mmCIF file of C-alpha atoms and ligand atoms in Angstrom:
data_model
loop_
_atom_site.group_PDB
_atom_site.id
_atom_site.type_symbol
_atom_site.label_atom_id
_atom_site.label_comp_id
_atom_site.label_asym_id
_atom_site.label_seq_id
_atom_site.Cartn_x
_atom_site.Cartn_y
_atom_site.Cartn_z
ATOM 1 C CA MET A 18 -20.320 -1.555 -18.401
ATOM 2 C CA ALA A 19 -19.276 -5.212 -17.962
ATOM 3 C CA LYS A 20 -17.253 -5.597 -14.795
ATOM 4 C CA ILE A 21 -13.577 -6.540 -14.932
ATOM 5 C CA SER A 22 -12.969 -9.971 -13.396
ATOM 6 C CA VAL A 23 -10.527 -10.181 -10.498
ATOM 7 C CA GLY A 24 -8.657 -13.063 -8.892
ATOM 8 C CA VAL A 25 -7.613 -12.511 -5.271
ATOM 9 C CA PHE A 26 -4.451 -14.498 -4.502
ATOM 10 C CA GLY A 27 -3.610 -14.853 -0.821
ATOM 11 C CA ALA A 28 -7.348 -14.378 -0.202
ATOM 12 C CA THR A 29 -7.221 -16.006 3.248
ATOM 13 C CA GLY A 30 -4.591 -13.665 4.733
ATOM 14 C CA MET A 31 -5.007 -10.316 6.462
ATOM 15 C CA VAL A 32 -4.542 -8.324 3.254
ATOM 16 C CA GLY A 33 -6.401 -10.795 1.008
ATOM 17 C CA GLN A 34 -9.540 -10.760 3.134
ATOM 18 C CA THR A 35 -9.428 -6.958 3.196
ATOM 19 C CA ILE A 36 -9.383 -7.006 -0.631
ATOM 20 C CA VAL A 37 -12.334 -9.437 -0.629
ATOM 21 C CA ASN A 38 -14.180 -7.069 1.689
ATOM 22 C CA LEU A 39 -13.367 -3.861 -0.212
ATOM 23 C CA LEU A 40 -14.434 -5.391 -3.538
ATOM 24 C CA ASP A 41 -17.966 -6.100 -2.298
ATOM 25 C CA ASN A 42 -20.172 -4.091 -4.720
ATOM 26 C CA HIS A 43 -17.188 -2.436 -6.414
ATOM 27 C CA PRO A 44 -18.491 -0.473 -9.420
ATOM 28 C CA TRP A 45 -15.796 -1.727 -11.857
ATOM 29 C CA PHE A 46 -14.562 -5.060 -10.460
ATOM 30 C CA LYS A 47 -16.048 -8.464 -9.693
ATOM 31 C CA VAL A 48 -14.199 -11.255 -7.857
ATOM 32 C CA THR A 49 -14.241 -14.496 -9.862
ATOM 33 C CA GLU A 50 -11.369 -16.452 -8.256
ATOM 34 C CA LEU A 51 -9.933 -16.877 -4.759
ATOM 35 C CA ALA A 52 -6.575 -18.570 -4.201
ATOM 36 C CA ALA A 53 -4.305 -19.389 -1.280
ATOM 37 C CA SER A 54 -2.002 -22.234 -0.162
ATOM 38 C CA GLU A 55 -2.594 -25.968 -0.363
ATOM 39 C CA ASN A 56 -3.880 -25.795 3.237
ATOM 40 C CA SER A 57 -6.919 -23.797 2.109
ATOM 41 C CA ALA A 58 -7.287 -25.178 -1.420
ATOM 42 C CA GLY A 59 -10.472 -27.087 -2.247
ATOM 43 C CA LYS A 60 -12.326 -25.609 0.715
ATOM 44 C CA ILE A 61 -15.266 -23.194 0.776
ATOM 45 C CA TYR A 62 -14.087 -19.653 1.615
ATOM 46 C CA GLY A 63 -16.777 -19.170 4.274
ATOM 47 C CA GLU A 64 -15.560 -22.326 6.042
ATOM 48 C CA VAL A 65 -11.823 -21.583 5.818
ATOM 49 C CA MET A 66 -12.400 -18.073 7.142
ATOM 50 C CA LYS A 67 -14.961 -18.944 9.831
ATOM 51 C CA LEU A 68 -12.511 -18.265 12.664
ATOM 52 C CA ARG A 69 -10.164 -15.934 10.740
ATOM 53 C CA TRP A 70 -12.470 -13.329 9.212
ATOM 54 C CA ASN A 71 -11.469 -9.949 10.595
ATOM 55 C CA ALA A 72 -12.119 -7.453 7.833
ATOM 56 C CA SER A 73 -15.711 -6.503 8.746
ATOM 57 C CA PRO A 74 -18.519 -7.764 11.004
ATOM 58 C CA GLU A 75 -19.972 -9.920 8.175
ATOM 59 C CA MET A 76 -18.151 -11.564 5.295
ATOM 60 C CA PRO A 77 -19.572 -10.345 1.947
ATOM 61 C CA GLU A 78 -22.291 -12.660 0.671
ATOM 62 C CA TYR A 79 -20.631 -13.154 -2.729
ATOM 63 C CA ALA A 80 -17.499 -14.740 -1.246
ATOM 64 C CA ARG A 81 -19.042 -17.210 1.217
ATOM 65 C CA ASP A 82 -19.605 -20.132 -1.148
ATOM 66 C CA MET A 83 -16.615 -19.627 -3.422
ATOM 67 C CA VAL A 84 -14.099 -22.478 -3.518
ATOM 68 C CA VAL A 85 -10.510 -21.517 -2.715
ATOM 69 C CA LYS A 86 -7.961 -22.793 -5.236
ATOM 70 C CA GLU A 87 -4.248 -23.350 -4.819
ATOM 71 C CA ALA A 88 -2.289 -20.395 -6.212
ATOM 72 C CA GLY A 89 -0.283 -21.444 -9.251
ATOM 73 C CA PHE A 90 -3.139 -22.282 -11.653
ATOM 74 C CA LYS A 91 -4.384 -20.146 -14.560
ATOM 75 C CA PRO A 92 -7.285 -18.222 -13.056
ATOM 76 C CA ASP A 93 -10.424 -17.181 -14.877
ATOM 77 C CA CYS A 94 -9.972 -13.420 -14.528
ATOM 78 C CA ASP A 95 -8.530 -10.308 -16.200
ATOM 79 C CA ILE A 96 -6.390 -9.126 -13.285
ATOM 80 C CA VAL A 97 -4.910 -10.745 -10.178
ATOM 81 C CA LEU A 98 -4.702 -8.777 -6.959
ATOM 82 C CA SER A 99 -1.926 -10.582 -5.121
ATOM 83 C CA ALA A 100 -1.647 -10.673 -1.341
ATOM 84 C CA LEU A 101 0.535 -13.760 -1.276
ATOM 85 C CA ASP A 102 3.138 -14.402 1.361
ATOM 86 C CA SER A 103 6.382 -12.988 -0.015
ATOM 87 C CA LYS A 104 8.015 -16.424 0.376
ATOM 88 C CA VAL A 105 5.939 -17.625 -2.603
ATOM 89 C CA ALA A 106 4.806 -14.449 -4.394
ATOM 90 C CA GLY A 107 7.887 -14.157 -6.650
ATOM 91 C CA PRO A 108 7.499 -17.125 -9.025
ATOM 92 C CA ILE A 109 3.690 -17.187 -8.841
ATOM 93 C CA GLU A 110 3.317 -13.521 -9.846
ATOM 94 C CA GLN A 111 5.924 -13.857 -12.607
ATOM 95 C CA GLY A 112 4.164 -16.961 -13.943
ATOM 96 C CA LEU A 113 0.884 -15.054 -14.096
ATOM 97 C CA ALA A 114 2.445 -12.086 -15.917
ATOM 98 C CA LYS A 115 4.126 -14.421 -18.396
ATOM 99 C CA ASN A 116 0.759 -16.040 -19.087
ATOM 100 C CA GLY A 117 -0.890 -12.742 -19.954
ATOM 101 C CA TYR A 118 -2.385 -11.619 -16.634
ATOM 102 C CA ALA A 119 -2.175 -8.140 -15.184
ATOM 103 C CA VAL A 120 -0.922 -8.458 -11.578
ATOM 104 C CA SER A 121 -1.333 -5.780 -8.898
ATOM 105 C CA SER A 122 0.842 -6.976 -6.029
ATOM 106 C CA ASN A 123 1.214 -6.171 -2.346
ATOM 107 C CA SER A 124 4.355 -8.226 -1.878
ATOM 108 C CA LYS A 125 7.884 -6.925 -1.640
ATOM 109 C CA ASN A 126 9.329 -9.304 -4.266
ATOM 110 C CA HIS A 127 9.226 -7.111 -7.398
ATOM 111 C CA ARG A 128 8.959 -3.611 -5.908
ATOM 112 C CA MET A 129 12.526 -2.549 -6.557
ATOM 113 C CA PHE A 130 12.941 -4.179 -9.994
ATOM 114 C CA ASP A 131 14.013 -1.517 -12.539
ATOM 115 C CA ASP A 132 11.159 -2.333 -14.897
ATOM 116 C CA VAL A 133 8.345 -2.707 -12.337
ATOM 117 C CA PRO A 134 6.221 0.302 -11.341
ATOM 118 C CA LEU A 135 6.067 0.927 -7.588
ATOM 119 C CA LEU A 136 2.879 2.922 -7.669
ATOM 120 C CA ILE A 137 1.043 5.431 -5.554
ATOM 121 C CA PRO A 138 -1.406 6.941 -8.054
ATOM 122 C CA GLU A 139 -1.456 10.303 -6.243
ATOM 123 C CA ILE A 140 2.328 10.540 -6.628
ATOM 124 C CA ASN A 141 3.624 8.718 -9.672
ATOM 125 C CA ALA A 142 0.812 7.622 -11.985
ATOM 126 C CA ASP A 143 3.209 8.190 -14.911
ATOM 127 C CA HIS A 144 5.404 5.307 -13.652
ATOM 128 C CA VAL A 145 2.865 2.903 -15.235
ATOM 129 C CA ASN A 146 4.768 3.648 -18.451
ATOM 130 C CA LEU A 147 7.404 1.162 -17.200
ATOM 131 C CA ILE A 148 4.921 -1.583 -18.124
ATOM 132 C CA LYS A 149 5.797 -1.184 -21.817
ATOM 133 C CA ARG A 150 9.487 -1.782 -21.105
ATOM 134 C CA GLN A 151 8.678 -4.699 -18.782
ATOM 135 C CA GLN A 152 6.600 -6.424 -21.469
ATOM 136 C CA ARG A 153 9.104 -5.662 -24.242
ATOM 137 C CA GLU A 154 12.217 -6.827 -22.411
ATOM 138 C CA ARG A 155 10.684 -9.840 -20.661
ATOM 139 C CA ARG A 156 8.417 -10.773 -23.578
ATOM 140 C CA TRP A 157 5.487 -10.992 -21.191
ATOM 141 C CA LYS A 158 1.928 -10.638 -22.414
ATOM 142 C CA GLY A 159 0.843 -9.580 -18.936
ATOM 143 C CA PHE A 160 2.687 -7.428 -16.411
ATOM 144 C CA ILE A 161 3.278 -6.721 -12.706
ATOM 145 C CA VAL A 162 2.705 -3.474 -10.837
ATOM 146 C CA THR A 163 3.323 -3.178 -7.099
ATOM 147 C CA ASP A 164 2.266 -1.041 -4.166
ATOM 148 C CA PRO A 165 4.728 0.027 -1.453
ATOM 149 C CA ASN A 166 5.521 -1.233 1.997
ATOM 150 C CA CYS A 167 2.729 -0.170 4.364
ATOM 151 C CA SER A 168 4.919 2.265 6.332
ATOM 152 C CA ALA A 169 6.372 3.783 3.160
ATOM 153 C CA MET A 170 2.910 4.392 1.695
ATOM 154 C CA GLN A 171 1.609 6.933 4.183
ATOM 155 C CA LEU A 172 5.039 8.530 4.591
ATOM 156 C CA CYS A 173 5.433 9.095 0.835
ATOM 157 C CA ILE A 174 1.986 10.654 0.507
ATOM 158 C CA ALA A 175 2.864 13.159 3.250
ATOM 159 C CA LEU A 176 6.300 13.819 1.734
ATOM 160 C CA LYS A 177 5.125 14.396 -1.843
ATOM 161 C CA PRO A 178 3.796 17.975 -1.476
ATOM 162 C CA LEU A 179 6.815 18.879 0.690
ATOM 163 C CA HIS A 180 9.202 17.527 -1.942
ATOM 164 C CA ASP A 181 7.419 19.314 -4.788
ATOM 165 C CA GLU A 182 7.068 22.677 -3.076
ATOM 166 C CA PHE A 183 10.039 22.995 -0.727
ATOM 167 C CA GLY A 184 12.535 20.278 -1.746
ATOM 168 C CA LEU A 185 13.384 17.408 0.588
ATOM 169 C CA GLU A 186 16.973 16.974 1.723
ATOM 170 C CA SER A 187 16.692 14.505 4.632
ATOM 171 C CA VAL A 188 13.952 12.514 6.320
ATOM 172 C CA MET A 189 14.141 10.766 9.693
ATOM 173 C CA VAL A 190 11.255 8.485 10.560
ATOM 174 C CA SER A 191 10.402 6.256 13.546
ATOM 175 C CA THR A 192 7.444 3.912 13.237
ATOM 176 C CA MET A 193 4.972 2.412 15.706
ATOM 177 C CA GLN A 194 3.499 -0.397 13.602
ATOM 178 C CA ALA A 195 0.269 -2.275 14.167
ATOM 179 C CA LEU A 196 -0.032 -6.019 14.735
ATOM 180 C CA SER A 197 -2.085 -6.642 11.583
ATOM 181 C CA GLY A 198 0.986 -5.585 9.621
ATOM 182 C CA ALA A 199 2.584 -8.889 10.598
ATOM 183 C CA GLY A 200 -0.081 -11.012 8.879
ATOM 184 C CA TYR A 201 -2.119 -13.815 10.448
ATOM 185 C CA PRO A 202 -1.645 -15.116 13.137
ATOM 186 C CA GLY A 203 1.263 -12.685 13.399
ATOM 187 C CA VAL A 204 3.235 -11.799 16.537
ATOM 188 C CA PRO A 205 2.573 -14.157 19.509
ATOM 189 C CA SER A 206 0.438 -12.396 22.136
ATOM 190 C CA MET A 207 2.953 -13.303 24.878
ATOM 191 C CA ASP A 208 5.640 -11.371 22.997
ATOM 192 C CA ILE A 209 3.687 -8.172 22.378
ATOM 193 C CA MET A 210 1.376 -7.705 25.397
ATOM 194 C CA ASP A 211 2.823 -5.049 27.705
ATOM 195 C CA ASN A 212 5.623 -4.569 25.228
ATOM 196 C CA VAL A 213 7.156 -2.830 22.205
ATOM 197 C CA ILE A 214 9.365 -4.852 19.882
ATOM 198 C CA PRO A 215 12.094 -2.628 18.446
ATOM 199 C CA PHE A 216 12.779 -4.694 15.331
ATOM 200 C CA ILE A 217 10.814 -5.695 12.218
ATOM 201 C CA SER A 218 12.780 -7.768 9.755
ATOM 202 C CA ASP A 219 13.696 -5.878 6.523
ATOM 203 C CA GLU A 220 11.367 -2.991 7.374
ATOM 204 C CA GLU A 221 13.946 -0.246 7.868
ATOM 205 C CA GLU A 222 15.652 -1.140 4.576
ATOM 206 C CA LYS A 223 12.320 -0.912 2.724
ATOM 207 C CA LEU A 224 11.483 2.410 4.319
ATOM 208 C CA GLN A 225 14.876 3.819 3.381
ATOM 209 C CA THR A 226 14.806 2.750 -0.278
ATOM 210 C CA GLU A 227 11.213 2.603 -1.547
ATOM 211 C CA PRO A 228 10.450 6.347 -1.073
ATOM 212 C CA LEU A 229 13.321 7.268 -3.396
ATOM 213 C CA LYS A 230 11.881 5.166 -6.218
ATOM 214 C CA ILE A 231 8.301 6.284 -5.533
ATOM 215 C CA LEU A 232 9.213 9.989 -5.495
ATOM 216 C CA GLY A 233 11.660 9.552 -8.370
ATOM 217 C CA SER A 234 10.978 10.803 -11.872
ATOM 218 C CA PHE A 235 10.176 8.766 -14.960
ATOM 219 C CA ALA A 236 12.228 9.515 -18.062
ATOM 220 C CA LYS A 237 13.218 7.420 -21.040
ATOM 221 C CA ASP A 238 11.907 4.099 -19.775
ATOM 222 C CA ARG A 239 13.487 4.338 -16.332
ATOM 223 C CA ILE A 240 13.073 5.900 -12.902
ATOM 224 C CA MET A 241 15.609 8.445 -11.668
ATOM 225 C CA PRO A 242 15.475 8.037 -7.866
ATOM 226 C CA ALA A 243 14.802 11.114 -5.732
ATOM 227 C CA GLY A 244 17.948 12.583 -4.186
ATOM 228 C CA PHE A 245 17.075 12.928 -0.491
ATOM 229 C CA LYS A 246 18.193 10.605 2.325
ATOM 230 C CA VAL A 247 15.951 8.607 4.654
ATOM 231 C CA SER A 248 16.901 7.160 8.036
ATOM 232 C CA ALA A 249 14.281 4.827 9.560
ATOM 233 C CA GLN A 250 13.669 3.023 12.847
ATOM 234 C CA CYS A 251 10.807 0.535 13.010
ATOM 235 C CA ASN A 252 8.923 -0.785 16.047
ATOM 236 C CA ARG A 253 6.003 -3.176 16.538
ATOM 237 C CA VAL A 254 3.368 -1.993 19.054
ATOM 238 C CA ALA A 255 0.202 -3.511 20.494
ATOM 239 C CA VAL A 256 -2.216 -1.689 18.179
ATOM 240 C CA ARG A 257 -4.594 -3.653 15.943
ATOM 241 C CA ASN A 258 -4.614 -1.494 12.771
ATOM 242 C CA GLY A 259 -2.735 1.670 11.806
ATOM 243 C CA HIS A 260 0.933 2.526 11.662
ATOM 244 C CA LEU A 261 1.840 5.802 13.399
ATOM 245 C CA GLU A 262 5.137 7.479 12.459
ATOM 246 C CA THR A 263 7.097 10.423 13.791
ATOM 247 C CA VAL A 264 8.829 12.237 10.930
ATOM 248 C CA ASN A 265 11.545 14.936 10.890
ATOM 249 C CA VAL A 266 12.427 16.660 7.620
ATOM 250 C CA LYS A 267 15.113 18.981 6.309
ATOM 251 C CA LEU A 268 13.907 21.126 3.409
ATOM 252 C CA SER A 269 15.879 22.985 0.710
ATOM 253 C CA LYS A 270 13.662 26.080 0.819
ATOM 254 C CA LYS A 271 12.851 28.034 3.978
ATOM 255 C CA THR A 272 9.131 28.023 4.636
ATOM 256 C CA SER A 273 6.487 28.587 7.309
ATOM 257 C CA GLU A 274 4.212 26.181 9.169
ATOM 258 C CA GLU A 275 1.182 27.759 7.483
ATOM 259 C CA ASP A 276 2.617 27.135 4.013
ATOM 260 C CA ILE A 277 3.382 23.508 4.842
ATOM 261 C CA ILE A 278 -0.146 22.916 6.138
ATOM 262 C CA LYS A 279 -1.488 24.626 3.010
ATOM 263 C CA ALA A 280 0.626 22.258 0.889
ATOM 264 C CA PHE A 281 -0.734 19.226 2.781
ATOM 265 C CA GLU A 282 -4.349 20.357 2.509
ATOM 266 C CA SER A 283 -4.286 21.365 -1.137
ATOM 267 C CA PHE A 284 -2.732 18.049 -2.250
ATOM 268 C CA LYS A 285 -5.514 16.519 -4.390
ATOM 269 C CA PRO A 286 -3.790 15.208 -7.518
ATOM 270 C CA LEU A 287 -6.389 12.611 -8.598
ATOM 271 C CA LYS A 288 -9.352 14.976 -8.446
ATOM 272 C CA GLY A 289 -11.574 14.521 -11.476
ATOM 273 C CA MET A 290 -10.129 11.134 -12.523
ATOM 274 C CA GLY A 291 -13.117 9.265 -11.117
ATOM 275 C CA LEU A 292 -11.161 6.391 -9.540
ATOM 276 C CA PRO A 293 -13.711 4.825 -7.154
ATOM 277 C CA SER A 294 -11.254 4.122 -4.297
ATOM 278 C CA ALA A 295 -9.334 7.408 -4.462
ATOM 279 C CA PRO A 296 -9.802 9.417 -1.264
ATOM 280 C CA GLU A 297 -11.125 12.937 -1.679
ATOM 281 C CA ARG A 298 -8.344 14.096 0.677
ATOM 282 C CA PRO A 299 -5.222 11.895 0.353
ATOM 283 C CA ILE A 300 -3.780 13.934 3.235
ATOM 284 C CA VAL A 301 -6.017 14.796 6.171
ATOM 285 C CA TYR A 302 -4.309 17.385 8.371
ATOM 286 C CA MET A 303 -5.540 17.345 11.995
ATOM 287 C CA ARG A 304 -5.162 20.457 14.123
ATOM 288 C CA ASN A 305 -5.898 18.904 17.572
ATOM 289 C CA GLU A 306 -2.641 18.656 19.510
ATOM 290 C CA ASN A 307 -3.129 14.981 20.511
ATOM 291 C CA ARG A 308 -3.973 13.627 17.042
ATOM 292 C CA PRO A 309 -3.711 11.581 14.892
ATOM 293 C CA GLN A 310 -4.300 8.463 16.989
ATOM 294 C CA PRO A 311 -4.733 4.950 15.523
ATOM 295 C CA LYS A 312 -7.849 4.266 17.599
ATOM 296 C CA LEU A 313 -9.628 7.458 16.488
ATOM 297 C CA ASP A 314 -8.278 8.318 13.066
ATOM 298 C CA VAL A 315 -7.238 5.145 11.243
ATOM 299 C CA ASN A 316 -10.434 5.035 9.157
ATOM 300 C CA ALA A 317 -10.243 8.614 7.850
ATOM 301 C CA GLU A 318 -11.374 8.732 4.193
ATOM 302 C CA ASN A 319 -12.440 5.051 4.449
ATOM 303 C CA GLY A 320 -8.933 4.100 5.554
ATOM 304 C CA MET A 321 -7.355 5.615 2.412
ATOM 305 C CA ALA A 322 -5.897 8.801 3.936
ATOM 306 C CA SER A 323 -2.486 9.648 5.201
ATOM 307 C CA VAL A 324 -3.449 11.430 8.419
ATOM 308 C CA VAL A 325 -0.961 14.120 9.434
ATOM 309 C CA GLY A 326 -0.749 16.242 12.567
ATOM 310 C CA ARG A 327 1.408 18.047 15.114
ATOM 311 C CA LEU A 328 3.487 19.953 12.591
ATOM 312 C CA ARG A 329 6.094 21.990 14.472
ATOM 313 C CA LYS A 330 9.645 23.279 14.175
ATOM 314 C CA CYS A 331 12.464 20.792 14.774
ATOM 315 C CA GLY A 332 15.562 21.959 16.666
ATOM 316 C CA ILE A 333 17.871 19.798 14.534
ATOM 317 C CA LEU A 334 16.249 19.435 11.098
ATOM 318 C CA ASP A 335 13.581 21.956 9.922
ATOM 319 C CA TYR A 336 10.153 20.527 10.809
ATOM 320 C CA LYS A 337 8.634 17.492 12.503
ATOM 321 C CA PHE A 338 5.160 15.941 12.381
ATOM 322 C CA LEU A 339 3.187 12.720 12.845
ATOM 323 C CA VAL A 340 1.653 10.599 10.122
ATOM 324 C CA LEU A 341 -0.831 7.726 10.475
ATOM 325 C CA GLY A 342 -2.115 5.278 7.856
ATOM 326 C CA HIS A 343 -4.302 2.158 7.812
ATOM 327 C CA ASN A 344 -1.735 -0.513 6.986
ATOM 328 C CA LEU A 345 -4.291 -3.007 5.633
ATOM 329 C CA ILE A 346 -6.275 -0.486 3.558
ATOM 330 C CA ARG A 347 -4.139 2.459 2.371
ATOM 331 C CA GLY A 348 -0.978 0.428 3.013
ATOM 332 C CA ALA A 349 -2.066 -2.725 1.158
ATOM 333 C CA ALA A 350 -5.537 -3.860 -0.017
ATOM 334 C CA GLY A 351 -6.929 -0.414 -0.879
ATOM 335 C CA ALA A 352 -3.643 0.478 -2.553
ATOM 336 C CA ALA A 353 -3.678 -2.621 -4.796
ATOM 337 C CA ILE A 354 -7.288 -1.857 -5.761
ATOM 338 C CA LEU A 355 -6.506 1.812 -6.457
ATOM 339 C CA ASN A 356 -3.595 0.694 -8.652
ATOM 340 C CA ALA A 357 -5.967 -1.618 -10.553
ATOM 341 C CA GLU A 358 -8.354 1.311 -11.016
ATOM 342 C CA LEU A 359 -5.510 3.407 -12.373
ATOM 343 C CA LEU A 360 -4.640 0.591 -14.815
ATOM 344 C CA LYS A 361 -8.232 0.565 -16.007
ATOM 345 C CA ALA A 362 -8.344 4.369 -16.343
ATOM 346 C CA LYS A 363 -5.133 4.283 -18.397
ATOM 347 C CA GLY A 364 -6.356 1.476 -20.654
ATOM 348 C CA TYR A 365 -4.045 -1.334 -19.430
ATOM 349 C CA ILE A 366 -6.985 -3.551 -18.424
ATOM 350 C CA GLY A 367 -10.654 -3.820 -19.330
HETATM 351 P P1 LIG B 20 -0.848 -13.419 5.810
HETATM 352 O O1 LIG B 20 -1.988 -13.007 6.662
HETATM 353 O O2 LIG B 20 0.205 -14.275 6.384
HETATM 354 O O3 LIG B 20 -1.444 -14.134 4.478
HETATM 355 C C1 LIG B 20 -0.604 -14.790 3.553
HETATM 356 C C2 LIG B 20 -1.413 -15.367 2.415
HETATM 357 O O4 LIG B 20 -0.494 -16.093 1.551
HETATM 358 C C3 LIG B 20 -2.482 -16.383 2.862
HETATM 359 O O5 LIG B 20 -3.603 -16.301 2.003
HETATM 360 C C4 LIG B 20 -1.786 -17.737 2.655
HETATM 361 O O6 LIG B 20 -2.686 -18.806 2.391
HETATM 362 C C5 LIG B 20 -0.998 -17.427 1.377
HETATM 363 N N1 LIG B 20 0.119 -18.380 1.239
HETATM 364 C C6 LIG B 20 1.059 -18.715 2.154
HETATM 365 N N2 LIG B 20 1.880 -19.677 1.669
HETATM 366 C C7 LIG B 20 1.425 -19.973 0.425
HETATM 367 C C8 LIG B 20 1.824 -20.910 -0.585
HETATM 368 N N3 LIG B 20 2.854 -21.753 -0.415
HETATM 369 N N4 LIG B 20 1.128 -20.922 -1.757
HETATM 370 C C9 LIG B 20 0.072 -20.098 -1.953
HETATM 371 N N5 LIG B 20 -0.369 -19.202 -1.026
HETATM 372 C C10 LIG B 20 0.307 -19.137 0.142
HETATM 373 O O7 LIG B 20 -0.079 -12.125 5.236
HETATM 374 P P2 LIG B 20 -0.642 -10.653 4.947
HETATM 375 O O8 LIG B 20 -0.357 -9.782 6.094
HETATM 376 O O9 LIG B 20 -2.012 -10.752 4.415
HETATM 377 O O10 LIG B 20 0.353 -10.169 3.795
HETATM 378 C C11 LIG B 20 0.220 -10.614 2.459
HETATM 379 C C12 LIG B 20 1.294 -9.935 1.613
HETATM 380 O O11 LIG B 20 1.092 -8.507 1.655
HETATM 381 C C13 LIG B 20 2.710 -10.189 2.126
HETATM 382 O O12 LIG B 20 3.590 -10.261 1.042
HETATM 383 C C14 LIG B 20 2.989 -8.940 2.969
HETATM 384 O O13 LIG B 20 4.351 -8.660 3.098
HETATM 385 C C15 LIG B 20 2.259 -7.863 2.176
HETATM 386 N N6 LIG B 20 1.806 -6.698 2.957
HETATM 387 C C16 LIG B 20 1.146 -6.862 4.139
HETATM 388 C C17 LIG B 20 0.677 -5.727 4.818
HETATM 389 C C18 LIG B 20 -0.062 -5.824 6.131
HETATM 390 O O14 LIG B 20 -0.374 -4.770 6.711
HETATM 391 N N7 LIG B 20 -0.374 -7.011 6.644
HETATM 392 C C19 LIG B 20 0.886 -4.472 4.290
HETATM 393 C C20 LIG B 20 1.549 -4.333 3.075
HETATM 394 C C21 LIG B 20 1.985 -5.470 2.409
HETATM 395 P P3 LIG B 20 -3.128 -19.863 3.555
HETATM 396 O O15 LIG B 20 -4.065 -19.128 4.463
HETATM 397 O O16 LIG B 20 -3.796 -20.939 2.781
HETATM 398 O O17 LIG B 20 -1.864 -20.292 4.249
#
């Protein structure tokens, strides 16, 4: 099978370099273009990234000698995986879609548009059907699909089996978010060492709205948002990778701890689809009382799992638990790649 050609936009950032790393030897995809800002344009990727490469001990061989271009041109590829700064992602991604490219984006810009799928393949693969409406109404030859905010991603995966089996009424979530979630160079070390910063711009709003679209249902060319409420508090902590969240839920149906754990562990909706980046266990439930921890558990299922633990009764709502996810992999780069794999499996690319 000829590989599908991929352009990585925002290739020099934290998410972009993780995409470059994850696509090394990908069975379906081959990177043919790298793009970033005018500061990086015209330079060799290996040179630009010499002091910024973080994604693995060694940069993949294929990327070292590629020349970085300035985002905004017409790339030689079938699909663009966009990890552009949200300050510029809007018009660049729309321009690509208008010019016939498929775009799988990590940025917030188009997530909540009525006609743009906000995808987590394990939850709402049928939302790709919005692409037809997007192309019809906007007269685009290409299209945009998005992945969620990195804190919403792992939360939604943990909520999905609860919503399906017991009905969600309310969700309260507090996050402890890693430094890599703030991009490169991110939060100044003097601000975060010895400290927790109890504010991340726009983050609580995203965490309170995106889950309702993601867990909503697709009917007649639109998404009916899910009906539960979410209240979020977001904090930045001095952890390199992995957002940890405490979650309290109120459920419509009375249930037991054993049945909730069973629902978490039997959640395997993509089984048999053959998507190369899909984790075997989208939810890994840990029984040790002091887990999950970012340091120990962030790479579960190659960084693609939502790692859940410490399920117990809540004295105010019904149950509470912890959830951990790798913000750069499951929460961004791996998610954009998995979305591209879903597009291929459903015949939208390739
Ligand atoms: P980052 O490290 O700051 O990287 C931003 C990228 O955008 C760089 O490649 C940068 O290129 C490029 N860029 C900046 N200004 C540009 C311009 N005017 N024209 C073209 N390219 C430009 O950010 P990040 O953390 O990788 O995040 C990338 C996107 O993913 C953001 O939209 C972010 O909100 C989203 N996201 C991030 C995470 C995470 O955990 N970090 C998770 C989910 C979603 P230069 O290097 O040349 O400046």
